[in-house]
Amino acid sequence: MISNTPLFEVKDARTGIPTVSVGGAHLHSAYDPVREAADAARRFDPKPGRPVIVLGFGLGYHVEALLSLLSERGDPHPEVLVYEWNPEMLRMAREVRGADGLISRVRLREVTSPEDLDGDTALVNAFDRRAEVFALPGLAKARPETHHRLWERLNRVRLRRRLARVRFRILVVSPIYGGSLSTSRYVAEAFRSLGHVVEFMDFSPYQHALSQADDVTSDPGYRNHLQNSLCRHLSELCVARCSDWKPDLVFALAQAPLSPEAFRAMREMKIPTAFWFVEDFRLFPYWKTVAPACDYFFTIQKGAFFDELRTVTSNRFEYLPQACAPRVHRPLDLSPEERQRYASDVSFVGAGYHNRQKFLLGLMHHGLKVWGTGWDLSSVLSRHLQEGGRWIETEEVVKIYNGSKINLNLHSSTYHEGVNPNGDFVNPRTFEIAAIGAFQLVDRRTLLGEAFEEDREVITFSDLRDVEAKVGHFLAHDEDRGAVAQAARRRALRDHTFERRLETALDWILEWDYPRFAARLEAQTPVEKLLEGAAGDAELTALLRKYEERGEVGFQDIVRDIRDKSGALDDTEMIFLLLDQLWQERVAPRSGPA
Amino acid sequence: MVNPLPEPRRILVLNVNRMGDQLQALPFYWALKKRYPEAWLEVFVDRVGEKDQVARWLTPPVDEFIPLDLGRLRPVEGRNPPILEGSRYFRDLAAEIRGRGADLMINLSHGKFSALLMHFLRSPHTRVVGHVMAGGRHRMFRGDWFTYLFTMVAARRLNRFHIVDLYVRGCGLRAPDPLPPLPLAAADREWAEAFLTARGVGLGESIVAIQPGASEYRKRWEADAFARTLRLLHERHGVRGLVLGSPGERDLWDRMAGLLPPGTLDGVGTTLDQAKALLARAKLLITNDTGPMHVAAGVGTPFLAISLGSVYFPETFGYGVGHGILQSDLPCSPCTENLQCNDTVCHGLVQPEHAAEAAAHLLGLGPAPCQTDGAFYLRTARDRDGFLTARPVVPVRPSAEGCVALALREMWKVAFDFKEVEAAWADLKDEILLWYGSEALTDLSLQPALDGLHDLATLCQSALECARRLEVAVFQGERGRSEADMEAERLIEMDQTLLNRGYRTPSLQPLLRQYRFERERLAGGTPLDWAQLSQIHVGSLERRGQILADMLSRLETKLRLPARSIPRVSREGDVEDTVACARV
């Protein structure tokens, strides 16, 4: 016996070199650890040029054997990541085998538990380059539970990385009208720019049909009945589309006309559903029906809302604040005419909620311009209301933000006199003005600090006296205004775009439910394997080479790309369409509602 | 007359279907062979295993069957199609087929796969007829009758053409009459005689065969109904029964065993060649719409087809005259494609009693049965234009829908085959009398259909004027640009209005579906093409609507005649005397 600790026992193997055991089970061979390691490395059959992830350092025999084999195969400096979770084991390897030299040839990652693997970017990068995993030979036998947990975590990371490269088919469902309508359009665009295949169920054309109920009857019972009928129909449309298109995910926005029955039908079709509730839960209680019906529920509030959500559903929910769309929310050079029309010292764009009507009265002397609908035309404030209080289109809103020295951003309230002291969520306007690089003064919100650093990226106010002082200061100090606005813009473009937001949403969904989405990977084939099989078929090889960077590709991904393409089809593309059609006609017969 | 095809040297027919469909297409293959005796006729056969069997029966007229080995691509639920194997297979197939250099390719199949395959396999010089995906993207139908074949699917109750006639006419041909019989090997004939002798069937003894099996449940009349029909025939006329079926249909025999008349012969599990020989010896086959029906027609044995569920009487019966059909009739007949019906009420509408009477009539052992409320009895015949048809032996209760269907039949002949309108009217008048007699028409109103046609004519006029204005504006170049844009927009709107009319007036569906498919050929054209071709297509639609309206209004006014005897039709299509009814 050379050395031991309360956990490990190190003794000489039959060949006279040290070996180690745990609770009587050997991590390396008790007879010939070197030969065992060499055999294991050969069986593992590492590919030169690819990273290797090694689970457990032990006394390092297997790592040595691996490096030596890779060197023989023409890869003298391979990328090898070794995960070890017990500092005592490393100390022992250094002590009994003088392993410092060996350790210096690999990237040793000391972790405290298998769960640490999740956040390790080195591991993620290695998987991105198609790393393979090699385990300490006796690990499974000596420490079965650790071995299992490590593999489970590794597989999780690997699957999530693979899933991150998959082009999902996402059906984005819009509301019929309202503020979340534009959000739904931004969501669809963002999913597209993330590389997913998106179909946008735009229900805005039904706005007229919905309001027609008001024109034909004054009976609220009938009106409700008519409007509910329309919503049921739209809900069914969505289900029918799901049945036909079979998306990987349905992503619906607040007010989307999806009934619990529709969510149930989609669940029966095994189509996951997400709902982004970009509303104040205190004002719109319909979340009580939606949250339990859909699979993943995203909110712009947390705290008290999460407590309430826990009482109605055990489904997954998470905080996902609003965001900006830099393609729309961008700095603009206004023409002289536009400056004349839209520019001002202080402006406010939005609907005339009760608190705004009261609050803005105190700011009229700052050359205030008010834009938007729902303002009291009998109030003195109406003198500041622009263009008769008409509806302002998004493109004009962007011009107003661009043209205002100070954009006031007062979150709505139906009963406060000014700032809602308990206001929590951050409205879209905050992110939009920031992305434009315009300056804003925003009322204090409990969740604002998570999005922007106060005083550096955003200036807040808590009451009229506060805002009065800050308006005065920032009107007088152009450079202060510019610094804050530019800092806010940098932050918005970095952290608060819809792309970033939806990446986060997908990360959550995959974290919660990755086995469900892993099924999608079954349809993925390594491009390398396909290319091997296609040797000698120049056209197919050329087509497959386009997917080489992705590592894997699904048959349907290729078919979709061919269908999206315009112009004449070559033989290879036709073959994909033929195979797809054959599959559709002989394997996947359609079925309507029962 | 239809434009004749240029003389092809090699013809390839795509008929990616079951063996029964190959048999059904036999008259078409004969028509091709007769018209182009020097051409090499090759036909795709879907299942490799069926190739030898099909080749033995259908050569001639077919010179070669090319197996499509799609089974090797093994589409399996939950898996991806095999990309590499598929690529190799289709490339090899393309090399072979293009190498053969067919100068005429004809697609008889409905599915998109076959249309894509047509486009994929054709060479630049190949002329294509039937369903094809132009450029691999746009569905097109080449040939008026072929276009009709695909549009009729949406309004099958208004169709009165046999699909083989549509194939034949689609290629500008005529089906040979009479057709050469299916070949019968001496060995099989001897086997059949030995089979019957061993079971005590005397020479000349009448055998009535039944085929109770069918691939699809909707068109499968219940086995016990077949058994009861045989029993009635045996009890009344002493005929001997013979049950046919594949080895996989053994359970049908077991289910019927207690109901069959004594002495019924068990022919379940015989080979196709043996079944063919037995059918040639039988006096009659009572059958579902299935392969043996086409075999019976091929060997010249009359059949009584039980037409149910997804089957509709004019379309797919075994090609020939003098056969019988019992069509169950519900408003939902025939079933929509792919519909899963859990309530096959139509099966119960055909009663064994009715079938036994019809069979006796076909055997010359009794009068024709009366028509019942839920089912009517028809016999197949050839009309004066050479089209196959099925007409009631005893007039049926008239319906506006039926009158429109018969008028449409004549209208299409005028439109596609340039038949004279007056001749069409004369034929229609006779057909109406044959179907309904004269008295019952007095209570019938065709006004809703006429109103729909009037509406259609007005819309067509507006669309034509709009297309003409668009043409003029396009010729004005930049000066007429804004007007052209406006007219183009208006034309799109009118086009949509036209197409939507089909939903409002069902009798317009066939006209508008045909128009829709024809105008799909406009896809991708310039505004000038669009203006000019719209005038052609809308003009055709308007003319067809006018012909139909003319015939229907003549029916409205001229057929309300005093009561007279109910005529019948002979095999030659002549009008004869009243037929007595079997029951009252």
mmCIF file of N, CA, C and O in Angstrom, chain B residues 130-161:
data_model
loop_
_atom_site.group_PDB
_atom_site.id
_atom_site.type_symbol
_atom_site.label_atom_id
_atom_site.label_comp_id
_atom_site.label_asym_id
_atom_site.label_seq_id
_atom_site.Cartn_x
_atom_site.Cartn_y
_atom_site.Cartn_z
ATOM 1 N N GLY B 130 -52.079 14.011 -69.138
ATOM 2 C CA GLY B 130 -52.548 13.651 -67.802
ATOM 3 C C GLY B 130 -51.996 14.600 -66.760
ATOM 4 O O GLY B 130 -51.693 15.755 -67.043
ATOM 5 N N HIS B 131 -51.846 14.086 -65.579
ATOM 6 C CA HIS B 131 -51.501 14.892 -64.414
ATOM 7 C C HIS B 131 -49.981 15.013 -64.316
ATOM 8 O O HIS B 131 -49.286 14.017 -64.270
ATOM 9 N N VAL B 132 -49.479 16.226 -64.273
ATOM 10 C CA VAL B 132 -48.032 16.417 -64.184
ATOM 11 C C VAL B 132 -47.743 17.646 -63.314
ATOM 12 O O VAL B 132 -48.527 18.585 -63.278
ATOM 13 N N MET B 133 -46.639 17.609 -62.583
ATOM 14 C CA MET B 133 -46.214 18.783 -61.819
ATOM 15 C C MET B 133 -45.240 19.544 -62.699
ATOM 16 O O MET B 133 -44.065 19.164 -62.809
ATOM 17 N N ALA B 134 -45.709 20.597 -63.321
ATOM 18 C CA ALA B 134 -44.846 21.340 -64.232
ATOM 19 C C ALA B 134 -43.727 21.984 -63.432
ATOM 20 O O ALA B 134 -43.991 22.651 -62.433
ATOM 21 N N GLY B 135 -42.492 21.790 -63.859
ATOM 22 C CA GLY B 135 -41.347 22.336 -63.144
ATOM 23 C C GLY B 135 -41.187 21.755 -61.760
ATOM 24 O O GLY B 135 -40.419 22.256 -60.957
ATOM 25 N N GLY B 136 -41.934 20.689 -61.482
ATOM 26 C CA GLY B 136 -41.867 20.088 -60.147
ATOM 27 C C GLY B 136 -42.651 20.878 -59.119
ATOM 28 O O GLY B 136 -42.674 20.541 -57.950
ATOM 29 N N ARG B 137 -43.326 21.953 -59.555
ATOM 30 C CA ARG B 137 -43.982 22.815 -58.568
ATOM 31 C C ARG B 137 -45.473 23.018 -58.827
ATOM 32 O O ARG B 137 -46.259 23.047 -57.908
ATOM 33 N N HIS B 138 -45.852 23.198 -60.107
ATOM 34 C CA HIS B 138 -47.235 23.574 -60.396
ATOM 35 C C HIS B 138 -47.999 22.398 -60.987
ATOM 36 O O HIS B 138 -47.591 21.845 -61.998
ATOM 37 N N ARG B 139 -49.117 22.078 -60.362
ATOM 38 C CA ARG B 139 -49.942 20.988 -60.852
ATOM 39 C C ARG B 139 -50.608 21.397 -62.161
ATOM 40 O O ARG B 139 -51.148 22.486 -62.284
ATOM 41 N N MET B 140 -50.552 20.496 -63.128
ATOM 42 C CA MET B 140 -51.203 20.778 -64.410
ATOM 43 C C MET B 140 -51.842 19.529 -64.940
ATOM 44 O O MET B 140 -51.377 18.421 -64.663
ATOM 45 N N PHE B 141 -52.888 19.698 -65.703
ATOM 46 C CA PHE B 141 -53.540 18.565 -66.350
ATOM 47 C C PHE B 141 -53.473 18.821 -67.841
ATOM 48 O O PHE B 141 -53.925 19.856 -68.319
ATOM 49 N N ARG B 142 -52.916 17.872 -68.550
ATOM 50 C CA ARG B 142 -52.782 18.047 -69.995
ATOM 51 C C ARG B 142 -53.904 17.276 -70.670
ATOM 52 O O ARG B 142 -54.022 16.059 -70.480
ATOM 53 N N GLY B 143 -54.716 17.989 -71.428
ATOM 54 C CA GLY B 143 -55.822 17.358 -72.137
ATOM 55 C C GLY B 143 -57.136 17.669 -71.448
ATOM 56 O O GLY B 143 -57.233 17.585 -70.215
ATOM 57 N N ASP B 144 -58.158 18.066 -72.256
ATOM 58 C CA ASP B 144 -59.448 18.469 -71.682
ATOM 59 C C ASP B 144 -60.088 17.353 -70.866
ATOM 60 O O ASP B 144 -60.556 17.561 -69.748
ATOM 61 N N TRP B 145 -60.143 16.151 -71.467
ATOM 62 C CA TRP B 145 -60.821 15.057 -70.764
ATOM 63 C C TRP B 145 -60.045 14.651 -69.514
ATOM 64 O O TRP B 145 -60.634 14.236 -68.516
ATOM 65 N N PHE B 146 -58.716 14.754 -69.559
ATOM 66 C CA PHE B 146 -57.927 14.450 -68.362
ATOM 67 C C PHE B 146 -58.168 15.494 -67.280
ATOM 68 O O PHE B 146 -58.244 15.178 -66.107
ATOM 69 N N THR B 147 -58.295 16.751 -67.707
ATOM 70 C CA THR B 147 -58.599 17.798 -66.722
ATOM 71 C C THR B 147 -59.935 17.477 -66.069
ATOM 72 O O THR B 147 -60.078 17.542 -64.850
ATOM 73 N N TYR B 148 -60.891 17.091 -66.913
ATOM 74 C CA TYR B 148 -62.216 16.756 -66.388
ATOM 75 C C TYR B 148 -62.122 15.589 -65.396
ATOM 76 O O TYR B 148 -62.763 15.605 -64.340
ATOM 77 N N LEU B 149 -61.288 14.602 -65.715
ATOM 78 C CA LEU B 149 -61.129 13.436 -64.858
ATOM 79 C C LEU B 149 -60.757 13.865 -63.435
ATOM 80 O O LEU B 149 -61.218 13.297 -62.452
ATOM 81 N N PHE B 150 -59.921 14.901 -63.335
ATOM 82 C CA PHE B 150 -59.483 15.324 -62.013
ATOM 83 C C PHE B 150 -60.439 16.318 -61.369
ATOM 84 O O PHE B 150 -60.470 16.442 -60.160
ATOM 85 N N THR B 151 -61.230 17.005 -62.176
ATOM 86 C CA THR B 151 -62.158 17.960 -61.571
ATOM 87 C C THR B 151 -63.425 17.264 -61.091
ATOM 88 O O THR B 151 -64.064 17.726 -60.162
ATOM 89 N N MET B 152 -63.739 16.135 -61.727
ATOM 90 C CA MET B 152 -65.014 15.488 -61.372
ATOM 91 C C MET B 152 -64.995 14.946 -59.949
ATOM 92 O O MET B 152 -66.040 14.716 -59.354
ATOM 93 N N VAL B 153 -63.801 14.794 -59.398
ATOM 94 C CA VAL B 153 -63.680 14.239 -58.048
ATOM 95 C C VAL B 153 -64.471 15.076 -57.047
ATOM 96 O O VAL B 153 -65.025 14.557 -56.089
ATOM 97 N N ALA B 154 -64.567 16.386 -57.321
ATOM 98 C CA ALA B 154 -65.247 17.273 -56.375
ATOM 99 C C ALA B 154 -66.765 17.222 -56.519
ATOM 100 O O ALA B 154 -67.482 17.688 -55.647
ATOM 101 N N ALA B 155 -67.261 16.685 -57.615
ATOM 102 C CA ALA B 155 -68.720 16.651 -57.810
ATOM 103 C C ALA B 155 -69.082 15.333 -58.491
ATOM 104 O O ALA B 155 -69.624 15.329 -59.595
ATOM 105 N N ARG B 156 -68.765 14.244 -57.822
ATOM 106 C CA ARG B 156 -68.924 12.938 -58.477
ATOM 107 C C ARG B 156 -70.379 12.601 -58.772
ATOM 108 O O ARG B 156 -70.658 11.875 -59.721
ATOM 109 N N ARG B 157 -71.297 13.121 -57.987
ATOM 110 C CA ARG B 157 -72.709 12.800 -58.246
ATOM 111 C C ARG B 157 -73.172 13.391 -59.574
ATOM 112 O O ARG B 157 -74.191 12.976 -60.118
ATOM 113 N N LEU B 158 -72.445 14.370 -60.069
ATOM 114 C CA LEU B 158 -72.835 14.978 -61.343
ATOM 115 C C LEU B 158 -72.057 14.398 -62.519
ATOM 116 O O LEU B 158 -72.211 14.858 -63.646
ATOM 117 N N ASN B 159 -71.216 13.423 -62.237
ATOM 118 C CA ASN B 159 -70.460 12.812 -63.335
ATOM 119 C C ASN B 159 -71.219 11.615 -63.902
ATOM 120 O O ASN B 159 -71.770 10.812 -63.158
ATOM 121 N N ARG B 160 -71.242 11.485 -65.209
ATOM 122 C CA ARG B 160 -71.889 10.327 -65.831
ATOM 123 C C ARG B 160 -70.937 9.668 -66.839
ATOM 124 O O ARG B 160 -71.389 9.015 -67.776
ATOM 125 N N PHE B 161 -69.632 9.845 -66.660
ATOM 126 C CA PHE B 161 -68.669 9.208 -67.565
ATOM 127 C C PHE B 161 -67.900 8.102 -66.860
ATOM 128 O O PHE B 161 -67.601 8.210 -65.659
#
